[in-house]
Short mmCIF file of C-alpha atoms in Angstrom, two decimals:
data_model
loop_
_atom_site.label_atom_id
_atom_site.label_comp_id
_atom_site.label_asym_id
_atom_site.label_seq_id
_atom_site.Cartn_x
_atom_site.Cartn_y
_atom_site.Cartn_z
CA ARG A 125 -5.30 -9.74 13.93
CA TYR A 126 -3.23 -6.84 12.99
CA VAL A 127 -4.71 -3.34 12.83
CA TRP A 128 -4.00 -0.41 11.13
CA GLY A 129 -4.69 2.91 12.00
CA ILE A 130 -4.37 5.75 8.61
CA SER A 131 -5.53 9.31 8.62
CA CYS A 132 -5.69 10.50 5.46
CA CYS A 133 -6.16 14.46 4.39
CA HIS A 134 -4.93 16.81 2.38
CA VAL A 135 -1.79 16.79 1.78
CA ALA A 136 0.31 20.13 1.34
CA ASP A 137 0.15 20.79 -2.84
CA ILE A 138 -1.58 17.48 -3.57
CA PRO A 139 -5.73 17.74 -3.94
CA ALA A 140 -6.70 15.72 -1.57
CA ASP A 141 -9.01 14.04 -3.74
CA ALA A 142 -5.94 12.54 -5.45
CA ILE A 143 -4.83 10.55 -2.07
CA THR A 144 -6.32 7.46 -1.73
CA ASP A 145 -6.04 5.93 1.80
CA SER A 146 -7.03 2.24 1.30
CA THR A 147 -5.43 1.37 5.43
CA GLY A 148 -9.24 1.31 6.80
CA GLY A 149 -7.11 4.79 8.28
CA ALA A 150 -3.43 3.14 10.02
CA ALA A 151 -0.96 5.78 8.70
CA THR A 152 -0.42 9.52 9.11
CA VAL A 153 0.46 10.68 5.54
CA THR A 154 2.35 14.18 5.37
CA GLY A 155 3.59 15.07 1.84
CA SER A 156 4.78 18.20 -0.39
CA ILE A 157 5.72 19.22 -3.91
CA THR A 158 9.28 20.49 -5.11
CA ASP A 159 10.58 21.59 -8.24
CA GLY A 160 8.02 18.75 -10.05
CA THR A 161 8.99 15.85 -7.10
CA ALA A 162 5.98 14.61 -5.26
CA THR A 163 7.33 14.10 -1.68
CA LEU A 164 4.46 11.33 0.57
CA ASN A 165 5.62 10.75 4.31
CA VAL A 166 4.11 7.91 5.57
CA ALA A 167 3.91 7.25 9.44
CA SER A 168 2.72 4.23 10.78
CA ASP A 169 3.42 0.92 13.06
CA LYS A 170 2.33 -1.77 9.63
CA ALA A 171 4.08 -1.66 6.50
CA CYS A 172 2.12 0.48 3.63
CA VAL A 173 2.41 0.23 0.48
CA VAL A 174 2.40 3.80 -1.76
CA ALA A 175 1.91 3.73 -5.25
CA TYR A 176 0.20 6.09 -8.42
CA THR A 177 -2.15 5.32 -11.15
CA THR A 178 -2.79 8.02 -14.29
CA ASP A 179 -5.13 5.48 -15.43
CA GLY A 180 -8.10 5.79 -13.17
CA GLY A 181 -6.73 2.48 -10.88
CA GLU A 182 -6.27 -0.38 -13.78
CA THR A 183 -2.52 -0.15 -13.18
CA TYR A 184 -1.12 1.11 -10.25
CA THR A 185 3.57 1.98 -9.87
CA ARG A 186 4.49 1.14 -6.56
CA LEU A 187 7.11 3.50 -4.79
CA THR A 188 10.21 2.62 -3.33
CA ALA A 189 10.33 4.02 0.97
CA THR A 190 13.15 5.64 1.94
CA ALA A 191 13.35 5.50 5.56
CA ASN A 192 13.19 8.52 7.18
CA GLY A 193 13.02 8.85 11.48
CA ASP A 194 10.39 6.57 12.49
CA ALA A 195 8.15 7.23 8.72
CA TYR A 196 9.03 6.34 5.07
CA ASP A 197 8.96 8.48 2.58
CA PHE A 198 7.81 8.25 -1.28
CA SER A 199 8.66 10.12 -4.10
CA VAL A 200 8.21 10.97 -7.48
CA ALA A 201 9.63 12.77 -9.88
CA ASP A 202 7.74 14.65 -12.90
CA TYR A 203 4.51 14.95 -10.63
CA THR A 204 1.21 15.85 -12.98
CA ASP A 205 -2.04 16.48 -11.61
CA SER A 206 -3.08 13.62 -13.74
CA MET A 207 -1.34 11.60 -10.87
CA LYS A 208 -3.96 9.52 -7.93
CA PHE A 209 -2.17 8.16 -4.65
CA VAL A 210 -3.14 5.42 -2.48
CA VAL A 211 -0.96 4.22 0.60
CA ALA A 212 -2.10 0.34 1.30
CA GLY A 213 -2.03 -1.49 4.54
CA LYS A 214 0.52 -4.38 3.39
CA GLY A 215 -1.28 -7.35 2.88
CA ASP A 216 -4.67 -5.65 3.66
CA VAL A 217 -6.39 -7.47 0.02
CA SER A 218 -9.69 -6.05 1.79
CA GLY A 219 -8.93 -2.43 2.78
CA ASP A 220 -10.14 -2.86 6.23
CA GLY A 221 -6.77 -1.87 7.93
CA VAL A 222 -7.22 -5.72 10.06
CA LEU A 223 -5.27 -8.65 8.75
CA THR A 224 -7.03 -11.92 9.22
CA GLY A 225 -7.71 -15.20 7.48
CA ASN A 226 -10.05 -13.93 5.10
CA GLU A 227 -6.95 -11.95 3.41
CA ILE A 228 -4.89 -15.61 3.39
CA SER A 229 -8.31 -16.65 2.24
CA GLN A 230 -8.11 -14.17 -0.76
CA MET A 231 -4.89 -14.12 -1.50
CA ASN A 232 -4.11 -17.93 -2.08
CA ALA A 233 -7.46 -18.34 -3.79
CA ALA A 234 -5.86 -15.69 -6.21
CA VAL A 235 -2.89 -17.77 -6.33
CA LEU A 236 -4.28 -21.11 -7.31
CA GLY A 237 -6.01 -18.85 -10.01
CA LYS A 238 -9.54 -19.08 -8.69
CA LEU A 239 -10.00 -15.26 -7.75
CA ALA A 240 -8.90 -12.68 -9.34
CA LEU A 241 -7.64 -9.51 -7.79
CA THR A 242 -8.50 -6.03 -8.05
CA PRO A 243 -5.21 -3.80 -9.50
CA LEU A 244 -5.50 -2.45 -5.27
CA GLN A 245 -5.71 -5.75 -3.81
CA ILE A 246 -3.02 -7.28 -5.53
CA LEU A 247 -0.53 -4.22 -4.55
CA ALA A 248 -1.33 -4.73 -1.08
CA ALA A 249 -0.72 -8.59 -1.29
CA ASP A 250 2.31 -8.38 -3.43
CA LEU A 251 4.15 -8.37 -0.24
CA ASP A 252 7.55 -8.51 -2.17
CA GLY A 253 6.72 -6.47 -4.78
CA ASP A 254 7.94 -8.25 -7.58
CA GLY A 255 4.38 -8.21 -9.28
CA GLU A 256 4.03 -11.62 -9.26
CA LEU A 257 1.67 -12.94 -6.38
CA LEU A 258 3.22 -16.28 -5.23
CA GLY A 259 2.85 -18.97 -2.35
CA ALA A 260 5.96 -17.63 -0.17
CA GLU A 261 3.80 -14.52 0.36
CA VAL A 262 0.50 -16.60 1.65
CA SER A 263 2.76 -17.91 3.88
CA GLN A 264 4.91 -14.75 5.18
CA LEU A 265 1.64 -13.20 5.39
CA ASN A 266 -0.11 -16.31 7.49
CA ALA A 267 2.10 -15.44 9.70
CA ALA A 268 2.14 -12.24 9.77
CA VAL A 269 -1.56 -12.34 10.81
CA LEU A 270 -0.15 -15.05 13.75
CA GLY A 271 1.90 -12.84 15.41
CA LYS A 272 5.55 -14.44 13.94
CA LEU A 273 6.44 -12.08 12.03
CA SER A 274 5.96 -7.97 11.12
CA LEU A 275 6.14 -7.42 7.42
CA ALA A 276 8.78 -5.71 5.76
CA TRP A 277 8.01 -2.12 4.46
#
């Protein structure tokens, strides 16, 4: 078992309805908008993925993490009110804040073409951020669930 813990929130200058916590309450998210750049700061003891959508969740643009002390910053220039942000636990396909064999089964089925994941599930499942789900990521997730690997930000 691999459990998160996110508290989300209204982030300064970013409307509360523009941020979705898909980690089951596993991280603390703060942020601001300065000169048109939105920056979210995410603190969690488990790796998270931050992305934004402008089309209601049909597609996501994944943001790059930059270490900032015990947390990570995610920034996007040219912020617009149409951007909706999501913070997802890495590997947490179900979005419940816990990595279990269920995530492994879902990812494996998706890799084999037997299950179609939603864009948000793909965002969480794509452990290396390359836009593809591969068997190697299923193996990494399995190791994380067994406590043999910590997923990287």
